[in-house]
Amino acid sequence: VPLTLPPAGTAATVGVVGAGQLARMMHQAAIDLGVELVVLAERPDDPAVRAGCRALIGRPDDPEALDRLAEVSGIVTLDHELVPAAHLEALAAAGHRVRPSAAALVHAQDKWAAWERFEAAGLPVPRSLLLPPGADPEPAADRLGLPLVLKLRTGGYDGRGVEVAADIEAARRVLAAWAGREVVAQEWVDMEFELAVVGARRPAGEAVFYPLVLTTQIDGMCRELVTPAPVADPVGRRALEVAGAVAEAVGAVGAVTTELFATRSGAVLVNEIALRPHNSGHATIEAATASQFHNHLRAVLDWPLGSTDLIVPAAAMVNVVGDAAGSDPAGRLPRALEVAGASVHLYGKAPAPGRKLGHVTATGPDVASALATARAAAAALNADPASSG
Ligand SMILES: Nc1ncnc2c1ncn2[C@@H]1O[C@H](COP(=O)(O)OP(=O)(O)OP(=O)(O)O)[C@@H](O)[C@H]1O
Ligand SMILES: [Mg+2]
C-alpha cells in the first residue's frame, strides 16, 4: 500500500539505511523538526543507535531487512551507499518512497556511471577510461599520461580504492591487487585545491547550496575544511554553477555534495558526488541556520528547504581520525574542551586506525582563525600530534 507523504507540520517517520555518524547527526536534526527517525543498523552499538535513535537490526543488502524498515517509514533514505540498487528499486516498486532513488544513487555507487553521466551532460571531468578485469594499463597510460590514477569502479570510500601509479609497473601491481574488478583509469589532475559544494534538492527540483567549501585530503580522506572557500570569484562561481548542474543531471533528492578539483590553470573538474549528508558539510551545523542534516530531511520529505546562508563570517572543521595505536580520543575530551570556541563532536565509535571518530568545528571572523581553533581542539583529541592534520 503506497504511503501518503506527510505534509510539513504532521508526524513523519524517516527510515535510514545505515546507522553511522551521518545517521546520528540526522537524528539530532530530526529531533528539532519533530520527525521520528528509524535506522537500519548492522550492530546495536552503531553510532546512531548509541545516540538513542530507534533501530532495527539488519544488513543493508538484505531485502527482508530493508522491507521491515520501509514498512515502518514514510520515506526511506540513506546513511551510506552500500545498498544494492535492485533492492531499492524493489522497495519503490512495492510503493515505498525511496529518496534518493536507485536511479540517482547509482551515480554515487558507480564511478564510471557517474563519469559517463557528467560527460554526457557536458560537465567538465578528468579524462578517464574504463578498464575491464585483466586489462593491461599501458594503453590507458599512453592516452592519459603518468602518473595514472586508478579507482575501483564500485565499493571505494575514504580513499580506499584510489591509487596513484607513478609508472606502468606500479599500475600493473595495483591492477593485480584488484584482480577481477573493473577499474576507472583517470588522468592525474595537477590541482591547486579541492572544493566541495554541499546542497539539498527537493523531488520537483528546487535546490539550495551552501557557500563553497575548501577541503584538504590526507591519504584520499577528507581531513580539514574551511568555508567560505577563499578562492577567486571566477573559479568560485563556476564551482557553484557546475554543482547545480550535477545535482540536476543525476536527479538528486535530499542532501547532495559535489567534490570538485580546481586545477592550476583555473578549470573546475567534477570528481564525484554523494547523495546524502557529507563530511564536507559538517560545519553547517554551527555555521548555517539550517544544517545539511536538517535540509536532507526537509528535502526527502519534500518540505520547504532551510536557508543555506552562513550566520558567521567563516567556519572550519577538522576530522578526528583514529591513530595507529587505536587509542580513544574520548579519553582526551577534557583537554579539547579547554579550547574556547571549538565545538567537539564524537561519534561514539570504537577506535580503529584511520577511522573517522569525530570532528571539531569552529567559527570565527575569518577562515584562518576558525581553522586555528578547530585544529587546536582536534590536536588535543589526537594522541599523536602528527596525526592532527
Ligand atoms: N584524477 C585525480 N588526480 C589527482 N588526485 C586525485 C584524482 N582523483 C582522486 N584524487 C585524490 O584522491 C582523493 C579520493 O578520490 P575519490 O574522491 O575519487 O575517492 P573516494 O575514496 O571515493 O572518496 P571519498 O574519500 O570522498 O570517499 C581525492 O579527494 C583527491 O585528493
Ligand atoms: Mg571523494
PDB file of N, CA and C and ligand atoms in Angstrom, residues 81 108 111 126-128 149 151 156-162 164 186-191 194 215-222 259 261 271-272 276 278 356, ligand 1:
ATOM      1  N   GLU A  81      26.176   4.401   0.845  1.00  0.00           N
ATOM      2  CA  GLU A  81      25.763   3.944  -0.498  1.00  0.00           C
ATOM      3  C   GLU A  81      25.739   2.430  -0.641  1.00  0.00           C
ATOM      4  N   ALA A 108      26.440   7.701  -7.209  1.00  0.00           N
ATOM      5  CA  ALA A 108      27.309   7.746  -6.035  1.00  0.00           C
ATOM      6  C   ALA A 108      27.941   6.379  -5.762  1.00  0.00           C
ATOM      7  N   LYS A 111      31.566   4.778 -10.078  1.00  0.00           N
ATOM      8  CA  LYS A 111      32.332   5.926 -10.561  1.00  0.00           C
ATOM      9  C   LYS A 111      32.293   6.048 -12.086  1.00  0.00           C
ATOM     10  N   PRO A 126      37.755  14.943 -15.378  1.00  0.00           N
ATOM     11  CA  PRO A 126      39.081  14.476 -15.769  1.00  0.00           C
ATOM     12  C   PRO A 126      38.935  13.400 -16.847  1.00  0.00           C
ATOM     13  N   ARG A 127      39.865  13.360 -17.802  1.00  0.00           N
ATOM     14  CA  ARG A 127      39.806  12.324 -18.834  1.00  0.00           C
ATOM     15  C   ARG A 127      39.933  10.956 -18.183  1.00  0.00           C
ATOM     16  N   SER A 128      39.065  10.023 -18.576  1.00  0.00           N
ATOM     17  CA  SER A 128      39.002   8.721 -17.904  1.00  0.00           C
ATOM     18  C   SER A 128      38.694   7.624 -18.908  1.00  0.00           C
ATOM     19  N   VAL A 149      45.950   7.663 -12.353  1.00  0.00           N
ATOM     20  CA  VAL A 149      45.094   7.425 -11.191  1.00  0.00           C
ATOM     21  C   VAL A 149      44.197   6.236 -11.500  1.00  0.00           C
ATOM     22  N   LYS A 151      41.040   3.819  -9.988  1.00  0.00           N
ATOM     23  CA  LYS A 151      39.964   3.813  -8.990  1.00  0.00           C
ATOM     24  C   LYS A 151      39.083   2.590  -9.203  1.00  0.00           C
ATOM     25  N   GLY A 156      34.655   1.766  -3.430  1.00  0.00           N
ATOM     26  CA  GLY A 156      35.694   2.550  -2.759  1.00  0.00           C
ATOM     27  C   GLY A 156      35.086   3.622  -1.862  1.00  0.00           C
ATOM     28  N   TYR A 157      35.804   4.005  -0.807  1.00  0.00           N
ATOM     29  CA  TYR A 157      35.391   5.146   0.018  1.00  0.00           C
ATOM     30  C   TYR A 157      36.584   5.607   0.840  1.00  0.00           C
ATOM     31  N   ASP A 158      36.536   6.877   1.261  1.00  0.00           N
ATOM     32  CA  ASP A 158      37.612   7.449   2.072  1.00  0.00           C
ATOM     33  C   ASP A 158      38.998   7.148   1.498  1.00  0.00           C
ATOM     34  N   GLY A 159      39.105   7.201   0.184  1.00  0.00           N
ATOM     35  CA  GLY A 159      40.399   6.990  -0.460  1.00  0.00           C
ATOM     36  C   GLY A 159      40.786   5.528  -0.607  1.00  0.00           C
ATOM     37  N   ARG A 160      40.016   4.610   0.013  1.00  0.00           N
ATOM     38  CA  ARG A 160      40.294   3.181  -0.177  1.00  0.00           C
ATOM     39  C   ARG A 160      39.686   2.817  -1.521  1.00  0.00           C
ATOM     40  N   GLY A 161      40.524   2.319  -2.414  1.00  0.00           N
ATOM     41  CA  GLY A 161      40.023   2.080  -3.770  1.00  0.00           C
ATOM     42  C   GLY A 161      40.471   3.156  -4.730  1.00  0.00           C
ATOM     43  N   VAL A 162      41.397   4.022  -4.305  1.00  0.00           N
ATOM     44  CA  VAL A 162      42.012   5.009  -5.202  1.00  0.00           C
ATOM     45  C   VAL A 162      43.522   4.908  -5.039  1.00  0.00           C
ATOM     46  N   VAL A 164      47.412   6.084  -6.930  1.00  0.00           N
ATOM     47  CA  VAL A 164      48.132   6.851  -7.939  1.00  0.00           C
ATOM     48  C   VAL A 164      49.374   6.050  -8.317  1.00  0.00           C
ATOM     49  N   GLN A 186      42.239   7.201 -14.739  1.00  0.00           N
ATOM     50  CA  GLN A 186      41.958   8.635 -14.868  1.00  0.00           C
ATOM     51  C   GLN A 186      43.259   9.410 -14.961  1.00  0.00           C
ATOM     52  N   GLU A 187      43.227  10.482 -15.724  1.00  0.00           N
ATOM     53  CA  GLU A 187      44.407  11.356 -15.768  1.00  0.00           C
ATOM     54  C   GLU A 187      44.660  11.914 -14.364  1.00  0.00           C
ATOM     55  N   TRP A 188      45.916  12.057 -14.006  1.00  0.00           N
ATOM     56  CA  TRP A 188      46.275  12.683 -12.735  1.00  0.00           C
ATOM     57  C   TRP A 188      46.106  14.182 -12.904  1.00  0.00           C
ATOM     58  N   VAL A 189      45.282  14.768 -12.035  1.00  0.00           N
ATOM     59  CA  VAL A 189      44.984  16.199 -12.147  1.00  0.00           C
ATOM     60  C   VAL A 189      45.942  16.975 -11.255  1.00  0.00           C
ATOM     61  N   ASP A 190      46.663  17.902 -11.869  1.00  0.00           N
ATOM     62  CA  ASP A 190      47.585  18.757 -11.115  1.00  0.00           C
ATOM     63  C   ASP A 190      46.741  19.872 -10.507  1.00  0.00           C
ATOM     64  N   MET A 191      46.221  19.583  -9.317  1.00  0.00           N
ATOM     65  CA  MET A 191      45.240  20.537  -8.800  1.00  0.00           C
ATOM     66  C   MET A 191      45.835  21.529  -7.819  1.00  0.00           C
ATOM     67  N   GLU A 194      41.109  21.400  -3.654  1.00  0.00           N
ATOM     68  CA  GLU A 194      39.860  20.667  -3.835  1.00  0.00           C
ATOM     69  C   GLU A 194      38.730  21.452  -3.195  1.00  0.00           C
ATOM     70  N   THR A 215      38.386  21.887   0.779  1.00  0.00           N
ATOM     71  CA  THR A 215      38.682  20.679   1.562  1.00  0.00           C
ATOM     72  C   THR A 215      40.145  20.283   1.411  1.00  0.00           C
ATOM     73  N   THR A 216      40.688  19.660   2.437  1.00  0.00           N
ATOM     74  CA  THR A 216      42.050  19.126   2.384  1.00  0.00           C
ATOM     75  C   THR A 216      41.975  17.635   2.661  1.00  0.00           C
ATOM     76  N   GLN A 217      42.522  16.846   1.751  1.00  0.00           N
ATOM     77  CA  GLN A 217      42.529  15.394   1.882  1.00  0.00           C
ATOM     78  C   GLN A 217      43.904  14.905   2.343  1.00  0.00           C
ATOM     79  N   ILE A 218      43.929  13.922   3.213  1.00  0.00           N
ATOM     80  CA  ILE A 218      45.181  13.218   3.521  1.00  0.00           C
ATOM     81  C   ILE A 218      44.927  11.754   3.221  1.00  0.00           C
ATOM     82  N   ASP A 219      45.822  11.128   2.433  1.00  0.00           N
ATOM     83  CA  ASP A 219      45.628   9.738   2.010  1.00  0.00           C
ATOM     84  C   ASP A 219      44.229   9.524   1.425  1.00  0.00           C
ATOM     85  N   GLY A 220      43.756  10.502   0.664  1.00  0.00           N
ATOM     86  CA  GLY A 220      42.466  10.355  -0.006  1.00  0.00           C
ATOM     87  C   GLY A 220      41.264  10.576   0.895  1.00  0.00           C
ATOM     88  N   MET A 221      41.508  10.872   2.185  1.00  0.00           N
ATOM     89  CA  MET A 221      40.369  11.070   3.097  1.00  0.00           C
ATOM     90  C   MET A 221      40.286  12.533   3.519  1.00  0.00           C
ATOM     91  N   CYS A 222      39.061  13.070   3.534  1.00  0.00           N
ATOM     92  CA  CYS A 222      38.867  14.460   3.951  1.00  0.00           C
ATOM     93  C   CYS A 222      39.403  14.635   5.377  1.00  0.00           C
ATOM     94  N   GLU A 259      32.077  16.930  -5.183  1.00  0.00           N
ATOM     95  CA  GLU A 259      33.508  17.148  -4.947  1.00  0.00           C
ATOM     96  C   GLU A 259      34.134  17.596  -6.262  1.00  0.00           C
ATOM     97  N   PHE A 261      37.684  19.390  -8.384  1.00  0.00           N
ATOM     98  CA  PHE A 261      39.114  19.711  -8.440  1.00  0.00           C
ATOM     99  C   PHE A 261      39.253  21.085  -9.097  1.00  0.00           C
ATOM    100  N   ASN A 271      34.779  15.665  -9.617  1.00  0.00           N
ATOM    101  CA  ASN A 271      35.356  14.394  -9.188  1.00  0.00           C
ATOM    102  C   ASN A 271      34.257  13.382  -8.914  1.00  0.00           C
ATOM    103  N   GLU A 272      33.450  13.615  -7.896  1.00  0.00           N
ATOM    104  CA  GLU A 272      32.390  12.648  -7.585  1.00  0.00           C
ATOM    105  C   GLU A 272      31.303  13.333  -6.780  1.00  0.00           C
ATOM    106  N   ARG A 276      23.752  12.152   0.051  1.00  0.00           N
ATOM    107  CA  ARG A 276      23.452  12.024   1.478  1.00  0.00           C
ATOM    108  C   ARG A 276      24.255  13.139   2.127  1.00  0.00           C
ATOM    109  N   HIS A 278      27.302  14.839   3.920  1.00  0.00           N
ATOM    110  CA  HIS A 278      28.693  14.539   3.568  1.00  0.00           C
ATOM    111  C   HIS A 278      29.619  15.230   4.549  1.00  0.00           C
ATOM    112  N   LYS A 356      37.185   7.470  10.989  1.00  0.00           N
ATOM    113  CA  LYS A 356      36.667   8.778  11.407  1.00  0.00           C
ATOM    114  C   LYS A 356      35.906   8.601  12.718  1.00  0.00           C
TER     115      LYS A 356
HETATM  116  N1  LIG B   1      42.384  12.271 -11.039  1.00  0.00           N
HETATM  117  C1  LIG B   1      42.936  12.613  -9.865  1.00  0.00           C
HETATM  118  N2  LIG B   1      44.078  13.362  -9.836  1.00  0.00           N
HETATM  119  C2  LIG B   1      44.648  13.705  -8.670  1.00  0.00           C
HETATM  120  N3  LIG B   1      44.165  13.357  -7.457  1.00  0.00           N
HETATM  121  C3  LIG B   1      43.038  12.625  -7.416  1.00  0.00           C
HETATM  122  C4  LIG B   1      42.379  12.217  -8.607  1.00  0.00           C
HETATM  123  N4  LIG B   1      41.290  11.502  -8.263  1.00  0.00           N
HETATM  124  C5  LIG B   1      41.261  11.461  -6.907  1.00  0.00           C
HETATM  125  N5  LIG B   1      42.308  12.130  -6.375  1.00  0.00           N
HETATM  126  C6  LIG B   1      42.588  12.320  -4.937  1.00  0.00           C
HETATM  127  O1  LIG B   1      42.102  11.195  -4.218  1.00  0.00           O
HETATM  128  C7  LIG B   1      41.024  11.569  -3.343  1.00  0.00           C
HETATM  129  C8  LIG B   1      39.990  10.458  -3.258  1.00  0.00           C
HETATM  130  O2  LIG B   1      39.456  10.227  -4.544  1.00  0.00           O
HETATM  131  P1  LIG B   1      37.888   9.966  -4.729  1.00  0.00           P
HETATM  132  O3  LIG B   1      37.143  11.104  -4.165  1.00  0.00           O
HETATM  133  O4  LIG B   1      37.646   9.632  -6.160  1.00  0.00           O
HETATM  134  O5  LIG B   1      37.753   8.638  -3.872  1.00  0.00           O
HETATM  135  P2  LIG B   1      36.775   8.122  -2.743  1.00  0.00           P
HETATM  136  O6  LIG B   1      37.560   7.188  -1.914  1.00  0.00           O
HETATM  137  O7  LIG B   1      35.561   7.630  -3.399  1.00  0.00           O
HETATM  138  O8  LIG B   1      36.433   9.436  -1.989  1.00  0.00           O
HETATM  139  P3  LIG B   1      35.968   9.801  -0.537  1.00  0.00           P
HETATM  140  O9  LIG B   1      37.227   9.979   0.265  1.00  0.00           O
HETATM  141  O10 LIG B   1      35.315  11.106  -0.807  1.00  0.00           O
HETATM  142  O11 LIG B   1      35.086   8.726  -0.046  1.00  0.00           O
HETATM  143  C9  LIG B   1      40.508  12.871  -3.934  1.00  0.00           C
HETATM  144  O12 LIG B   1      39.850  13.649  -2.953  1.00  0.00           O
HETATM  145  C10 LIG B   1      41.801  13.507  -4.420  1.00  0.00           C
HETATM  146  O13 LIG B   1      42.522  14.091  -3.340  1.00  0.00           O
END
